[in-house]
XYZ file of C-alpha atoms in Angstrom:
638
model
C 20.149 -81.573 74.950
C 20.664 -78.160 77.094
C 23.333 -75.720 76.208
C 25.364 -74.645 78.535
C 26.492 -71.015 78.208
C 30.612 -69.846 79.611
C 30.738 -67.118 82.236
C 32.545 -64.585 80.197
C 33.746 -64.671 76.785
C 37.864 -64.426 75.822
C 38.706 -60.858 75.361
C 40.497 -59.126 72.694
C 43.867 -57.833 73.486
C 44.661 -54.023 73.049
C 46.254 -53.207 69.870
C 49.995 -52.939 70.134
C 50.551 -51.468 66.438
C 47.479 -49.175 65.431
C 44.822 -49.018 67.121
C -2.857 -51.981 59.372
C -4.855 -49.709 58.654
C -5.323 -47.039 56.174
C -3.322 -43.630 56.121
C -3.446 -40.064 55.765
C -1.439 -38.847 53.038
C -0.614 -35.488 52.676
C 0.640 -33.808 49.301
C -0.297 -35.351 45.858
C 1.800 -37.998 44.787
C 4.335 -38.796 42.124
C 6.476 -41.384 40.272
C 9.782 -42.065 41.809
C 10.959 -42.660 38.571
C 10.330 -43.270 35.016
C 8.074 -46.388 34.490
C 7.560 -46.773 38.209
C 3.966 -45.205 38.789
C 3.502 -47.739 41.691
C 6.255 -46.419 43.953
C 5.205 -42.969 44.803
C 6.916 -40.274 46.519
C 6.438 -36.895 47.782
C 8.279 -33.720 47.721
C 9.060 -31.316 49.358
C 10.464 -32.449 52.653
C 10.278 -28.923 54.149
C 6.646 -28.891 53.874
C 6.652 -31.073 57.055
C 4.031 -30.836 59.944
C 3.679 -32.834 63.159
C 1.701 -36.044 63.414
C -0.792 -36.583 66.170
C 0.420 -38.039 69.670
C -0.539 -40.875 70.690
C -3.018 -40.040 73.986
C -0.734 -42.211 75.834
C 2.534 -41.062 75.300
C 3.019 -44.055 73.416
C 3.872 -46.105 77.091
C 2.509 -49.534 77.158
C -0.763 -49.956 78.779
C -0.807 -52.828 80.543
C -0.785 -54.243 84.353
C 2.475 -54.572 86.149
C 2.167 -58.295 85.825
C 1.370 -59.093 82.345
C 4.273 -56.425 81.742
C 6.329 -58.987 83.776
C 5.546 -62.271 82.305
C 7.017 -62.106 78.580
C 7.412 -65.818 78.173
C 7.335 -67.633 74.954
C 5.186 -64.889 73.168
C 7.810 -62.350 73.794
C 10.801 -64.305 73.393
C 9.704 -64.597 69.263
C 9.829 -60.500 69.230
C 13.966 -61.169 70.863
C 14.494 -63.830 68.557
C 13.751 -60.769 65.505
C 17.410 -59.463 66.684
C 20.354 -60.123 64.369
C 22.667 -58.318 65.852
C 22.182 -54.488 64.706
C 19.296 -55.212 62.717
C 16.099 -56.971 62.771
C 15.145 -59.657 60.673
C 12.637 -62.323 59.779
C 10.059 -64.417 57.824
C 7.485 -62.053 56.625
C 5.814 -64.532 54.123
C 4.525 -67.867 53.974
C 7.163 -70.424 51.403
C 10.492 -71.109 53.410
C 10.399 -74.452 54.382
C 10.685 -74.878 58.280
C 10.468 -71.897 58.811
C 7.241 -69.949 60.457
C 5.984 -66.394 59.652
C 7.474 -64.471 62.315
C 7.799 -60.628 61.138
C 4.412 -59.908 61.326
C 2.487 -56.613 61.388
C 2.271 -56.713 65.132
C 5.439 -57.666 65.644
C 7.082 -54.348 63.586
C 4.156 -52.163 64.664
C 5.566 -52.669 68.489
C 8.992 -52.510 67.471
C 8.489 -49.315 65.898
C 6.395 -47.615 68.847
C 9.066 -49.276 70.919
C 11.850 -47.249 68.735
C 9.817 -44.083 68.792
C 10.125 -44.587 72.773
C 13.726 -45.198 72.791
C 14.296 -42.427 70.746
C 12.637 -39.717 72.217
C 14.445 -40.412 75.525
C 17.911 -40.653 74.113
C 17.264 -37.181 72.271
C 16.206 -35.587 75.354
C 19.435 -37.085 76.981
C 21.495 -36.057 73.963
C 20.027 -32.282 73.785
C 19.772 -31.004 77.345
C 17.035 -28.225 76.737
C 14.681 -30.925 74.414
C 11.816 -31.318 76.303
C 9.009 -32.981 74.484
C 8.678 -31.597 71.090
C 8.520 -33.043 67.864
C 10.557 -36.349 66.886
C 10.985 -36.757 62.925
C 11.440 -40.191 61.621
C 11.633 -40.820 57.704
C 10.581 -44.735 56.387
C 11.932 -46.361 53.500
C 11.798 -49.810 52.185
C 13.256 -52.357 49.452
C 11.000 -53.722 46.885
C 9.976 -56.769 49.130
C 6.258 -57.660 48.807
C 5.704 -57.923 52.215
C 6.750 -53.997 52.615
C 3.518 -52.398 52.291
C 1.819 -54.374 54.553
C 4.447 -53.879 57.178
C 4.923 -50.670 56.257
C 1.630 -49.640 57.206
C 2.310 -51.503 60.675
C 5.572 -49.361 61.141
C 3.750 -45.739 60.537
C 1.231 -46.992 63.060
C 4.112 -47.902 65.750
C 5.739 -44.743 65.281
C 2.700 -42.436 65.599
C 1.899 -44.591 68.839
C 4.980 -43.084 70.026
C 4.003 -39.582 69.114
C 6.716 -39.437 66.099
C 6.290 -37.265 63.580
C 6.348 -39.909 60.260
C 7.876 -39.202 56.822
C 7.579 -41.931 54.020
C 10.389 -42.158 51.389
C 8.529 -45.201 49.787
C 11.185 -47.131 47.963
C 14.989 -46.196 48.690
C 18.556 -47.240 49.744
C 19.538 -47.844 53.387
C 22.348 -45.333 52.967
C 19.693 -42.734 51.558
C 17.690 -43.819 54.654
C 20.365 -42.781 56.718
C 21.665 -39.878 54.868
C 17.913 -38.371 55.432
C 19.468 -37.197 58.831
C 22.123 -35.526 57.063
C 21.238 -33.402 54.093
C 20.036 -30.427 54.676
C 16.532 -30.433 52.942
C 15.375 -33.079 55.708
C 17.793 -34.002 58.804
C 15.401 -36.020 60.233
C 16.081 -36.898 64.136
C 16.202 -40.619 62.866
C 15.445 -43.194 60.214
C 14.430 -46.821 59.677
C 15.123 -48.891 56.362
C 12.921 -52.251 55.932
C 15.132 -54.806 54.060
C 16.310 -58.080 54.623
C 19.180 -57.335 52.256
C 20.321 -60.193 50.403
C 17.839 -62.569 51.814
C 15.061 -65.070 50.221
C 12.237 -62.512 49.162
C 9.956 -64.115 52.109
C 12.146 -62.079 54.643
C 12.147 -58.972 55.568
C 13.669 -56.778 58.557
C 14.470 -52.952 60.104
C 18.110 -51.334 59.984
C 17.713 -48.486 62.365
C 19.529 -45.247 62.289
C 20.053 -41.999 64.274
C 22.164 -38.947 63.168
C 25.165 -40.334 64.426
C 24.745 -44.051 62.602
C 23.214 -46.986 63.343
C 22.125 -48.176 66.680
C 24.731 -51.043 68.177
C 23.408 -54.585 68.933
C 22.724 -53.661 72.686
C 20.637 -50.815 71.395
C 18.819 -53.216 69.437
C 18.658 -55.605 71.963
C 16.645 -52.719 74.354
C 14.070 -51.871 71.926
C 13.211 -55.429 71.061
C 12.874 -56.586 74.584
C 10.906 -53.092 75.250
C 8.754 -54.306 72.367
C 8.488 -57.730 73.628
C 6.530 -56.390 76.747
C 4.292 -54.897 74.568
C 3.928 -57.978 72.112
C 2.698 -59.761 75.516
C 0.435 -57.280 76.181
C -1.177 -56.703 72.531
C -1.616 -60.583 72.515
C -3.238 -60.838 75.839
C -5.464 -57.643 74.379
C -4.044 -54.863 76.747
C -4.215 -51.516 74.998
C -3.063 -51.164 71.482
C -6.663 -49.665 69.951
C -6.073 -48.425 66.833
C -7.712 -45.108 66.738
C -7.340 -42.394 63.993
C -4.802 -43.661 61.239
C -1.351 -42.211 61.459
C -0.546 -38.802 59.214
C 2.367 -39.738 57.064
C 3.887 -37.618 54.738
C 5.336 -38.557 51.313
C 8.681 -36.942 50.659
C 11.028 -37.670 47.539
C 14.482 -38.683 49.316
C 16.062 -40.340 46.499
C 16.191 -37.462 44.194
C 18.553 -35.656 46.603
C 20.742 -38.292 47.444
C 21.433 -39.168 43.859
C 22.078 -35.148 43.184
C 24.345 -35.877 46.624
C 26.567 -38.321 44.565
C 26.222 -36.377 41.276
C 27.992 -33.553 43.006
C 30.661 -35.507 44.586
C 31.379 -37.070 41.471
C 31.754 -33.594 39.605
C 33.357 -31.673 42.803
C 36.309 -34.578 42.515
C 36.447 -35.150 39.039
C 36.372 -31.257 38.246
C 36.732 -32.248 34.363
C 38.350 -29.707 32.518
C 35.836 -29.690 29.448
C 32.917 -31.190 30.712
C 32.642 -30.510 34.395
C 28.590 -31.633 34.492
C 29.059 -34.588 32.362
C 32.347 -35.755 33.559
C 31.503 -39.735 31.993
C 30.166 -37.983 28.856
C 33.975 -37.755 27.030
C 37.194 -36.104 27.645
C 39.865 -35.249 25.636
C 43.329 -36.166 26.951
C 46.859 -35.868 25.752
C 47.676 -39.450 24.641
C 44.241 -39.332 22.781
C 44.196 -37.462 19.112
C 42.139 -33.880 19.690
C 39.078 -35.466 17.487
C 38.693 -38.524 19.351
C 35.966 -38.167 22.703
C 35.793 -41.284 25.092
C 32.553 -41.846 26.530
C 32.720 -43.832 29.795
C 30.145 -46.926 29.707
C 28.944 -48.072 32.643
C 27.045 -51.608 33.264
C 24.852 -51.740 36.428
C 23.435 -55.059 37.616
C 20.609 -53.853 40.655
C 19.072 -57.428 40.967
C 15.485 -55.944 40.577
C 16.506 -54.457 44.111
C 16.675 -50.358 44.664
C 20.115 -49.718 42.900
C 18.595 -48.943 39.294
C 18.387 -45.228 40.763
C 22.114 -45.224 39.918
C 21.845 -45.796 36.487
C 19.267 -43.189 35.739
C 19.731 -40.439 38.419
C 23.619 -40.769 38.571
C 25.271 -42.142 35.847
C 22.806 -41.384 32.785
C 22.909 -37.688 34.544
C 26.560 -37.360 34.123
C 27.047 -38.868 30.472
C 27.484 -42.331 30.796
C 26.645 -44.705 28.565
C 24.566 -47.355 30.489
C 23.551 -49.930 27.453
C 23.485 -53.520 28.565
C 22.463 -52.897 32.168
C 20.643 -55.517 34.060
C 17.610 -55.923 36.003
C 17.109 -52.271 36.805
C 13.390 -52.650 37.521
C 12.544 -53.731 41.165
C 10.805 -56.617 41.754
C 10.320 -58.432 45.243
C 10.505 -61.748 44.200
C 13.982 -61.101 42.823
C 13.406 -62.970 39.744
C 16.486 -63.576 38.147
C 19.337 -63.753 40.975
C 19.193 -62.685 44.361
C 20.890 -58.660 44.627
C 24.418 -59.666 46.315
C 27.714 -59.229 44.923
C 29.115 -62.058 46.450
C 26.327 -64.151 44.265
C 28.187 -65.798 40.936
C 25.475 -65.861 38.960
C 25.151 -62.143 39.858
C 29.006 -61.305 38.859
C 29.241 -63.691 35.982
C 26.270 -62.255 34.174
C 27.538 -58.590 34.777
C 31.077 -60.131 33.734
C 29.472 -61.331 30.285
C 27.426 -57.569 30.024
C 30.687 -56.081 30.454
C 32.671 -57.723 27.514
C 29.492 -57.884 25.146
C 29.225 -54.104 25.460
C 32.982 -53.344 25.877
C 32.460 -51.752 29.137
C 34.615 -49.775 31.358
C 33.236 -50.649 34.446
C 30.216 -53.095 35.633
C 28.595 -52.731 38.816
C 26.852 -55.091 41.467
C 24.279 -53.941 44.328
C 22.663 -55.771 46.704
C 18.854 -55.219 47.638
C 19.476 -52.051 49.238
C 22.707 -50.697 48.363
C 24.609 -50.713 51.278
C 27.196 -53.381 49.445
C 28.742 -53.513 46.382
C 31.409 -55.644 43.724
C 32.607 -54.291 40.350
C 33.331 -55.961 37.540
C 36.635 -53.974 35.522
C 37.166 -53.837 31.836
C 38.976 -56.988 31.305
C 36.250 -58.840 33.034
C 37.674 -59.398 36.114
C 35.490 -59.616 39.003
C 36.428 -57.245 42.335
C 34.822 -58.173 44.798
C 35.596 -59.854 48.416
C 39.542 -59.041 49.197
C 39.848 -57.968 46.159
C 37.291 -54.647 46.472
C 39.267 -54.149 49.425
C 42.470 -54.097 48.169
C 41.447 -51.603 45.423
C 39.691 -49.371 47.445
C 42.880 -49.544 50.289
C 44.791 -48.474 46.861
C 42.748 -45.546 46.303
C 42.113 -44.466 50.251
C 46.318 -45.144 50.619
C 47.000 -42.707 47.644
C 44.885 -39.890 49.362
C 45.943 -40.539 53.160
C 49.231 -42.149 53.257
C 50.077 -44.288 56.472
C 46.182 -44.588 57.174
C 44.891 -47.538 59.098
C 42.476 -49.974 57.176
C 39.539 -52.432 59.116
C 38.239 -55.219 58.020
C 36.927 -58.514 59.329
C 38.983 -61.473 60.380
C 38.314 -63.201 57.443
C 40.757 -61.522 55.045
C 43.469 -62.800 53.543
C 47.402 -62.490 54.999
C 47.707 -61.570 51.108
C 45.536 -58.651 51.335
C 47.789 -57.508 54.909
C 50.614 -57.572 52.594
C 48.939 -55.432 49.934
C 47.961 -52.882 52.530
C 51.447 -52.967 54.241
C 53.629 -52.797 51.040
C 51.424 -49.188 50.132
C 52.539 -47.602 53.680
C 49.067 -48.673 55.464
C 48.367 -50.879 58.430
C 45.772 -53.430 58.768
C 43.700 -54.515 61.269
C 41.783 -57.282 61.301
C 38.472 -57.322 64.182
C 35.280 -59.259 64.314
C 33.158 -60.219 61.987
C 29.820 -58.387 60.892
C 29.735 -54.881 58.908
C 28.916 -53.054 62.464
C 31.432 -54.680 64.424
C 33.736 -53.296 61.668
C 32.566 -49.819 61.637
C 32.624 -49.851 65.004
C 35.992 -50.411 65.433
C 37.151 -47.843 63.129
C 35.396 -45.084 64.783
C 36.742 -46.398 68.136
C 40.275 -46.207 66.489
C 39.821 -42.494 65.107
C 38.572 -41.511 68.844
C 41.779 -43.260 70.037
C 43.739 -41.040 67.764
C 44.644 -43.869 64.830
C 44.305 -42.254 61.406
C 41.152 -45.045 59.875
C 40.024 -43.818 56.698
C 38.444 -47.452 55.305
C 36.362 -50.023 57.023
C 35.527 -52.548 55.009
C 33.900 -56.184 55.502
C 34.606 -59.276 52.578
C 30.684 -59.416 51.725
C 31.347 -55.565 50.395
C 30.188 -53.396 53.134
C 32.277 -50.599 52.988
C 32.455 -47.222 54.930
C 34.732 -44.576 54.717
C 35.546 -42.021 57.437
C 35.070 -39.107 54.818
C 31.237 -40.252 54.366
C 29.724 -40.133 57.977
C 31.417 -43.926 58.667
C 28.487 -45.364 56.619
C 28.567 -48.608 54.807
C 26.810 -46.978 51.169
C 27.346 -49.629 48.379
C 26.744 -46.521 45.927
C 29.222 -44.028 47.645
C 32.353 -46.950 47.355
C 31.524 -46.966 43.648
C 31.460 -43.744 43.680
C 34.911 -43.657 44.624
C 36.088 -46.316 42.086
C 34.681 -43.934 39.292
C 36.753 -41.227 40.193
C 39.086 -42.946 40.142
C 39.057 -44.526 36.960
C 38.107 -41.193 35.260
C 41.193 -39.668 36.874
C 43.521 -42.333 35.528
C 42.337 -41.638 31.954
C 42.960 -37.707 32.307
C 46.409 -38.366 33.615
C 47.307 -40.422 30.357
C 47.205 -44.025 32.811
C 46.307 -47.180 30.829
C 44.574 -49.940 31.369
C 41.257 -50.560 33.790
C 41.312 -50.042 37.632
C 42.006 -53.307 38.019
C 45.647 -52.725 37.640
C 45.691 -50.987 41.159
C 45.781 -54.554 42.191
C 47.622 -56.895 40.065
C 49.836 -57.477 43.160
C 47.650 -58.552 45.250
C 48.460 -62.222 46.246
C 45.588 -64.603 46.176
C 45.068 -67.758 48.499
C 45.502 -71.182 46.590
C 42.330 -72.319 48.242
C 39.159 -70.435 49.841
C 36.417 -72.783 51.510
C 33.302 -71.770 53.497
C 30.981 -74.438 55.152
C 27.893 -73.978 57.331
C 26.547 -76.376 60.065
C 22.880 -76.300 60.981
C 22.414 -75.934 64.680
C 19.576 -78.998 65.506
C 16.639 -78.585 67.769
C 14.636 -75.408 68.582
C 15.015 -72.071 67.384
C 14.797 -70.722 70.889
C 18.035 -72.613 72.104
C 20.109 -71.847 68.906
C 22.015 -69.007 70.002
C 22.762 -70.452 73.031
C 24.347 -73.995 71.189
C 25.902 -71.673 68.692
C 28.066 -70.102 71.743
C 28.969 -73.312 73.252
C 30.010 -75.180 69.676
C 32.491 -71.628 69.165
C 33.910 -71.610 72.367
C 34.232 -75.613 72.703
C 36.332 -75.055 69.641
C 38.694 -72.406 71.372
C 38.781 -74.467 74.931
C 40.111 -77.421 72.598
C 42.743 -75.510 71.359
C 43.468 -73.685 74.940
C 43.548 -77.122 76.557
C 45.973 -78.956 74.280
C 43.417 -81.179 72.530
C 44.156 -79.860 69.144
C 48.125 -79.933 68.577
C 48.727 -78.042 65.745
C 46.293 -75.115 66.444
C 46.987 -71.956 67.488
C 44.738 -69.237 68.084
C 45.334 -66.585 65.588
C 47.125 -62.960 65.892
C 44.933 -61.235 63.299
C 47.546 -58.472 61.660
C 48.693 -55.614 63.587
C 45.764 -55.666 65.909
C 46.536 -58.926 68.968
C 43.220 -61.173 68.939
C 45.716 -63.923 70.585
C 42.371 -64.467 72.730
C 40.249 -64.926 69.559
C 38.090 -62.203 67.695
C 35.666 -60.637 70.435
C 35.506 -57.744 72.272
C 37.866 -54.884 73.348
C 39.326 -54.743 76.353
C 39.096 -50.778 76.509
C 36.552 -48.429 78.372
C 33.489 -48.892 76.403
C 33.978 -52.720 75.080
C 31.292 -53.283 71.996
C 28.445 -55.753 72.627
C 29.479 -59.172 71.418
C 26.720 -60.389 68.732
C 28.199 -63.354 67.682
C 31.136 -65.611 69.190
C 34.020 -66.234 66.866
C 37.645 -67.208 66.776
C 40.438 -67.629 64.127
C 42.964 -69.985 64.551
C 46.366 -71.109 62.112
C 47.269 -74.845 61.919
C 50.275 -75.813 61.602
C 51.141 -79.568 60.183
C 53.942 -81.669 61.362
C 55.559 -81.953 58.127
C 54.102 -79.322 55.749
C 53.847 -76.501 57.994
C 51.342 -73.962 58.415
C 48.580 -74.801 55.775
C 46.280 -71.840 56.574
C 43.740 -70.698 58.861
C 39.852 -71.527 60.092
C 37.543 -68.803 60.948
C 34.624 -70.501 62.958
C 31.565 -68.679 64.260
C 28.036 -68.413 65.318
C 25.976 -66.845 62.581
C 23.936 -63.687 63.168
C 21.021 -64.053 60.723
C 20.702 -67.854 60.736
C 20.547 -70.872 63.206
C 24.401 -71.945 62.105
C 28.089 -72.161 62.431
C 29.900 -70.971 59.363
C 33.532 -72.738 58.729
C 35.358 -70.083 56.929
C 39.396 -71.688 55.489
C 42.454 -70.391 53.680
C 44.937 -72.160 52.646
C 48.402 -70.969 50.654
C 48.501 -75.179 49.968
C 46.691 -77.232 47.517
C 45.104 -79.452 49.624
C 45.420 -77.667 52.741
C 41.613 -76.790 53.006
C 40.774 -80.123 53.202
C 43.600 -81.397 55.338
C 42.433 -79.081 57.981
C 38.778 -79.648 58.105
C 39.618 -83.606 58.465
C 41.567 -82.593 61.579
C 38.467 -80.511 63.222
C 36.091 -83.387 61.957
C 38.159 -86.140 63.432
C 39.573 -83.618 67.267
C 36.581 -81.675 67.271
C 33.516 -82.246 66.378
C 33.162 -86.364 66.497
C 34.991 -85.786 70.064
C 33.913 -82.786 71.517
C 29.997 -83.404 71.877
C 29.676 -80.882 69.822
C 27.546 -83.178 66.878
C 25.133 -83.960 69.147
C 23.274 -80.510 68.164
C 25.387 -79.591 65.161
C 24.714 -80.883 61.811
C 28.384 -81.638 60.802
C 27.047 -83.154 57.313
C 28.905 -80.475 55.018
C 31.927 -80.911 56.391
C 31.965 -85.005 56.349
C 31.193 -84.783 52.787
C 34.066 -82.027 51.984
C 36.270 -84.474 53.976
C 35.594 -87.170 51.990
């Protein structure tokens, strides 16, 4: 069944209150860290040289007719876009999912990004005409990384970029390679698929100003789709000389950057260089020294560096830390602060070792969660509340931006501390961009966080950096102890009200993958239309906190609206007898062909009542069930 796309989305009302070949390698390799000789990086970043430029200047070598006909092959590339990222299946093994992130796909995307980047830099820097364009490339430990990395290097070189391989790295470190003085690259690419299965991989694209928007990534992928068609037809794409790739040691510099922040902001009176080694405070006898114990669970992703190169060098005891060695198959559990296994194992380790804090990173360390000394898991709304308490103490009255899946209790928590809460569209880039926009409009906004653990701060280049979030929490933990406050960091959120129930369900979109986005849009827009047309009595499209989104969490009605990467709405349900039961947030997934339904209720049984009403009066009567699998909702209701 073909999907029908609405002519235009509903708009967000303005905020009234707050607004694959071999490579030539220069310089001898050295281990990224002890015990990991297979992952090599090389100093020194300052010893850069310009790589050879492609004879064609990276332009598409094809006939006009071939370039104009993208067809089915071109759509393979376009479907790899996932909002502001590129993601796909890189290895065989997923049931029902063919490999689509191939070396050729990565090469043409990298080449297209390089071309686009050169054009952008020429526009941004009026005096810049040609010249060297320097791009760093990092990756997580996935098994497909080396093979796809070679294609990535080749694509960038074809576009005339000088390529700097930082090896095993984190996504925030890759972005910081455009900022740190020793590097200051024009752009960076991180090869990762975050928390997704080991068979997946992807690309995150950065310039000095931050990550690319969904619209910009769409443009890069559209350009790449035309190249892909031409290469499949045998037009252009000859290999020529292998690219020259400089290897650099980025992670050491990034770790030092984090250590310096902790040292400077703690300013320990007796142990300035090792503030986590111990201290003497008023309430502790002069002979007693407290050594901070911090457990890190890296999930065999990229987060192990935080243990060796940050915590231990600052004097912390990291005994009992888990899964620090990078392993591209993630044998113990997925690196994910939302994962119950990851949090449970970390909790057990914290309690077993009497640690002050436990830390869980996702694969590429742009997300995190923590466990306090009592074993309480702090992720989702709790992590946002903890960071809000810290930031509001530093910046009274600031606005906090979150996605629209956060609880009403979190809104009250922020407001009780004098802050303002702006709820916005799901998607870490959406939340961050909203914060950037509010600051540009004169609304002081220091914290932007999504419930998944993505957290960005104004003071840190609006970068979602899981390690930086943990750095802020560690600084607060030490500060509390130095001034004689008792209890763990969890005491800062003791008054956070949590919902009685929360539920997440997913409905897979049926049929061919190429129609998934259209059908997802149709399903979500049908939900909105049913409410507006009075077919769902008791349902009201929600006003999400301080930002009025009475027509749904979509785009802003400002002069420069954000791109819509996925359609979504939040609505409250009022029962005739029980009053307000809670809210439902329904959205098309950016990363997978499904519809996500988040529910929260302050009343036991409220989520099931809302799900039953949606099933009876929306899913079974609207025709959506003809192209969406509603089995999970039916099972929950029964």
